[in-house]
Short mmCIF file of C-alpha atoms and ligand atoms in Angstrom, two decimals:
data_model
loop_
_atom_site.label_atom_id
_atom_site.label_comp_id
_atom_site.label_asym_id
_atom_site.label_seq_id
_atom_site.Cartn_x
_atom_site.Cartn_y
_atom_site.Cartn_z
CA MET A 1 -76.34 61.30 -28.17
CA THR A 2 -74.82 58.22 -27.28
CA ARG A 3 -73.65 55.61 -29.81
CA ILE A 4 -76.95 53.50 -28.93
CA ASP A 5 -79.35 56.70 -29.80
CA GLU A 6 -77.32 57.01 -33.07
CA ILE A 7 -77.50 53.26 -34.29
CA ARG A 8 -81.48 53.50 -33.02
CA GLU A 9 -81.91 56.68 -35.26
CA ARG A 10 -80.01 55.37 -38.33
CA ALA A 11 -82.26 52.25 -38.29
CA LEU A 12 -85.44 54.24 -38.05
CA LYS A 13 -84.18 55.87 -41.06
CA GLU A 14 -83.27 52.78 -43.05
CA LEU A 15 -86.21 50.90 -42.08
CA GLN A 16 -88.24 53.38 -44.43
CA GLN A 17 -85.22 53.39 -46.90
CA HIS A 18 -85.88 49.66 -47.28
CA HIS A 19 -89.65 50.00 -47.24
CA VAL A 20 -90.22 48.04 -44.18
CA LEU A 21 -91.87 51.07 -42.49
CA MET A 22 -93.81 53.12 -45.12
CA LEU A 23 -95.02 56.59 -43.75
CA ASN A 24 -96.93 59.68 -45.29
CA GLY A 25 -99.08 57.12 -47.49
CA HIS A 26 -102.25 56.50 -47.62
CA PHE A 27 -103.24 52.40 -47.02
CA ASP A 28 -105.89 50.55 -47.07
CA TYR A 29 -105.68 47.34 -44.55
CA GLY A 30 -107.99 45.48 -46.10
CA ASN A 31 -110.22 45.40 -42.66
CA GLY A 32 -112.32 48.70 -43.24
CA TYR A 33 -109.49 50.55 -41.90
CA HIS A 34 -107.37 53.11 -43.58
CA GLY A 35 -104.29 54.94 -42.15
CA GLY A 36 -101.11 56.80 -43.01
CA VAL A 37 -98.59 53.97 -42.48
CA TYR A 38 -97.89 50.49 -43.43
CA LEU A 39 -95.26 48.12 -41.51
CA ASN A 40 -94.03 45.42 -43.82
CA PRO A 41 -91.69 43.29 -42.31
CA HIS A 42 -91.17 40.78 -45.14
CA GLN A 43 -88.85 43.74 -46.74
CA LEU A 44 -86.45 43.05 -43.79
CA PHE A 45 -86.18 39.26 -45.72
CA ARG A 46 -86.46 39.98 -49.70
CA TYR A 47 -82.32 40.55 -49.43
CA PRO A 48 -80.93 38.51 -46.97
CA SER A 49 -78.00 41.60 -46.62
CA THR A 50 -81.07 43.63 -45.31
CA ILE A 51 -81.26 41.25 -41.86
CA TRP A 52 -78.06 40.82 -41.70
CA ARG A 53 -77.46 44.57 -41.23
CA PHE A 54 -80.20 44.94 -38.78
CA ALA A 55 -79.17 42.01 -36.91
CA GLN A 56 -75.61 43.60 -36.19
CA ASP A 57 -77.30 46.65 -35.38
CA LEU A 58 -80.03 45.07 -32.88
CA LEU A 59 -76.70 43.38 -31.61
CA ASP A 60 -75.01 47.02 -30.95
CA VAL A 61 -77.97 48.00 -28.89
CA LEU A 62 -78.30 44.94 -26.84
CA PRO A 63 -76.08 45.51 -23.57
CA GLY A 64 -73.30 43.46 -23.13
CA THR A 65 -74.15 41.51 -20.00
CA ILE A 66 -77.26 40.06 -22.11
CA LEU A 67 -74.93 39.13 -24.59
CA GLU A 68 -72.67 37.32 -22.72
CA ALA A 69 -75.21 35.18 -20.90
CA THR A 70 -77.04 34.58 -24.07
CA GLU A 71 -76.89 30.39 -25.37
CA VAL A 72 -79.57 30.01 -27.66
CA VAL A 73 -81.12 32.69 -29.74
CA ALA A 74 -85.07 31.61 -30.48
CA GLY A 75 -87.71 33.30 -32.38
CA PRO A 76 -91.06 32.59 -33.63
CA THR A 77 -91.66 31.68 -37.89
CA THR A 78 -90.60 33.25 -39.99
CA GLY A 79 -89.42 36.15 -39.31
CA GLY A 80 -88.53 35.74 -36.00
CA ALA A 81 -86.59 32.70 -36.57
CA LEU A 82 -84.49 33.98 -39.32
CA LEU A 83 -83.61 37.00 -37.37
CA ALA A 84 -82.72 34.31 -34.39
CA HIS A 85 -80.83 32.39 -37.03
CA THR A 86 -78.78 35.38 -38.22
CA MET A 87 -78.08 36.96 -34.72
CA ALA A 88 -76.85 33.20 -33.07
CA GLY A 89 -74.10 33.29 -35.98
CA LEU A 90 -73.34 36.75 -35.76
CA LEU A 91 -72.98 36.60 -32.08
CA ASP A 92 -70.16 33.41 -32.53
CA SER A 93 -68.47 35.98 -34.98
CA ARG A 94 -68.06 38.42 -32.19
CA ARG A 95 -66.73 36.12 -29.77
CA PRO A 96 -63.40 34.15 -28.87
CA ILE A 97 -63.24 30.83 -30.76
CA THR A 98 -62.84 28.97 -27.98
CA HIS A 99 -66.26 30.28 -26.35
CA ALA A 100 -69.28 27.74 -26.68
CA ARG A 101 -71.02 28.33 -29.91
CA THR A 102 -74.22 29.47 -29.99
CA LEU A 103 -77.58 28.18 -30.71
CA PHE A 104 -80.77 28.77 -32.48
CA ALA A 105 -84.41 27.86 -31.89
CA PRO A 106 -87.15 28.47 -34.06
CA PHE A 107 -90.92 28.29 -32.81
CA ALA A 108 -93.12 26.58 -35.55
CA VAL A 109 -96.74 27.33 -35.96
CA ASP A 110 -99.15 24.17 -35.52
CA ALA A 111 -102.54 23.59 -37.40
CA SER A 112 -104.56 25.36 -35.26
CA GLY A 113 -102.23 28.62 -35.39
CA ALA A 114 -100.70 28.04 -32.15
CA LEU A 115 -96.78 28.70 -31.40
CA THR A 116 -95.08 25.59 -30.69
CA LEU A 117 -91.62 24.66 -29.78
CA SER A 118 -90.41 21.10 -31.33
CA ARG A 119 -89.19 18.23 -29.01
CA PHE A 120 -85.58 18.34 -30.66
CA TYR A 121 -85.37 21.99 -29.81
CA ARG A 122 -86.90 21.88 -26.00
CA GLN A 123 -84.11 19.39 -25.48
CA GLN A 124 -82.05 22.28 -26.63
CA ILE A 125 -83.07 24.49 -24.52
CA ALA A 126 -83.35 22.54 -21.52
CA GLY A 127 -81.03 24.17 -18.73
CA ARG A 128 -79.85 26.99 -20.92
CA THR A 129 -80.53 31.11 -21.26
CA VAL A 130 -82.55 32.14 -24.12
CA LEU A 131 -82.80 35.50 -25.76
CA LEU A 132 -86.28 35.96 -27.52
CA VAL A 133 -86.32 37.69 -30.65
CA ASP A 134 -88.71 38.80 -33.36
CA ASP A 135 -88.88 41.10 -36.47
CA VAL A 136 -91.79 43.21 -35.17
CA ARG A 137 -93.59 43.41 -31.88
CA ASN A 138 -96.95 44.43 -31.94
CA THR A 139 -99.48 43.73 -29.03
CA GLY A 140 -96.43 41.52 -27.27
CA GLN A 141 -98.37 38.54 -27.15
CA THR A 142 -96.38 36.31 -29.53
CA LEU A 143 -93.35 36.92 -27.51
CA VAL A 144 -94.90 36.18 -24.31
CA ARG A 145 -96.36 33.15 -25.63
CA CYS A 146 -92.26 32.07 -26.94
CA ALA A 147 -90.97 32.67 -23.32
CA ALA A 148 -93.80 30.62 -21.91
CA LEU A 149 -92.58 27.31 -24.14
CA VAL A 150 -88.90 28.30 -23.16
CA ARG A 151 -90.06 28.14 -19.61
CA GLU A 152 -91.89 24.60 -20.28
CA ALA A 153 -88.79 23.44 -22.02
CA ASP A 154 -86.79 24.48 -18.87
CA GLY A 155 -85.00 27.38 -20.60
CA THR A 156 -84.27 30.77 -18.64
CA VAL A 157 -85.32 33.55 -20.97
CA ILE A 158 -82.99 36.38 -20.29
CA ALA A 159 -84.60 39.11 -22.69
CA THR A 160 -86.65 39.79 -25.59
CA ALA A 161 -85.51 41.89 -28.60
CA GLU A 162 -86.86 42.85 -31.84
CA ILE A 163 -85.76 45.10 -34.78
CA CYS A 164 -89.06 47.55 -34.74
CA ASP A 165 -91.50 48.28 -31.60
CA ARG A 166 -95.02 49.43 -32.62
CA MET A 167 -95.03 50.59 -28.96
CA GLU A 168 -98.45 48.92 -28.74
CA ALA A 169 -97.55 46.14 -26.17
CA VAL A 170 -100.24 45.38 -23.74
CA VAL A 171 -98.53 41.97 -22.28
CA GLU A 172 -94.53 42.05 -21.48
CA ALA A 173 -92.53 39.02 -21.01
CA GLY A 174 -90.86 39.63 -17.42
CA VAL A 175 -87.65 40.24 -18.65
CA PRO A 176 -86.48 43.21 -20.51
CA ASN A 177 -87.04 44.41 -23.78
CA VAL A 178 -85.03 45.62 -26.05
CA PRO A 179 -85.74 47.32 -29.20
CA LEU A 180 -83.45 48.38 -32.17
CA ALA A 181 -86.28 50.86 -33.66
CA GLU A 182 -89.69 52.36 -32.09
CA TYR A 183 -92.64 53.52 -33.85
CA LYS A 184 -95.92 54.41 -32.75
CA ALA A 185 -98.29 54.78 -35.83
CA PRO A 186 -100.98 57.43 -35.92
CA GLU A 187 -104.35 56.48 -35.34
CA ASN A 188 -106.42 54.89 -38.30
CA PHE A 189 -109.54 55.23 -39.26
CA PRO A 190 -112.93 53.62 -40.87
CA ALA A 191 -112.93 53.91 -44.56
CA ALA A 192 -116.02 55.60 -44.66
CA VAL A 193 -114.93 58.61 -43.00
CA CYS A 194 -111.05 58.54 -43.83
CA PRO A 195 -109.41 62.35 -43.88
CA LEU A 196 -107.05 60.99 -46.44
CA CYS A 197 -109.84 59.89 -48.92
CA ALA A 198 -111.74 62.72 -48.39
CA ALA A 199 -108.48 64.81 -49.28
CA GLY A 200 -108.61 63.07 -52.65
CA ILE A 201 -104.93 61.44 -52.14
CA PRO A 202 -104.94 58.32 -53.88
CA ILE A 203 -104.19 54.59 -52.20
CA ASN A 204 -100.97 53.48 -52.42
CA THR A 205 -100.41 50.26 -54.11
CA PHE A 206 -97.55 47.85 -53.44
ZN1 LIG B 301 -108.47 56.61 -47.04
#
């Protein structure tokens, strides 16, 4: 097992210890479906030291060529932006003091729910190389939209990375994607035919 495999395996365990990834439960998702797994990215940010630790691990699994080429770390609000801010700072702590400092850029959400990049950050990104990060990758749609905004701002996306990949991506940003941990949840069930309900297992409250 390589050092990177060890980091990723340990991260998957730590995501469970920090109650980011809750397995073997019985959850009501509020949309008519029940299932045994709950992913709660808010737990990553409840204590800042938690996201610092996972951000270090994500930097450790990213290829050196990507880290060396990164000028901006950018992520979508809220979790991805907090992660991007942390990673940009940590990246500088690993570089010689003479190296140009790493920039950070957050994607915001407008009134219609669409991701946007402010004029200030579009200017920051223009002509630069960008590492896109998020706490969790679901369908991949968020990172694809962020990549499009970077390209519209004349930036170059070099990779995407996330703390937890749910392995359900249906779209890709056209660059390498590097997850820290990967977890594929088992199938969910309509509440009326939920086998966990049928087995009399109480629904988790949290
Ligand atoms: Zn149930």
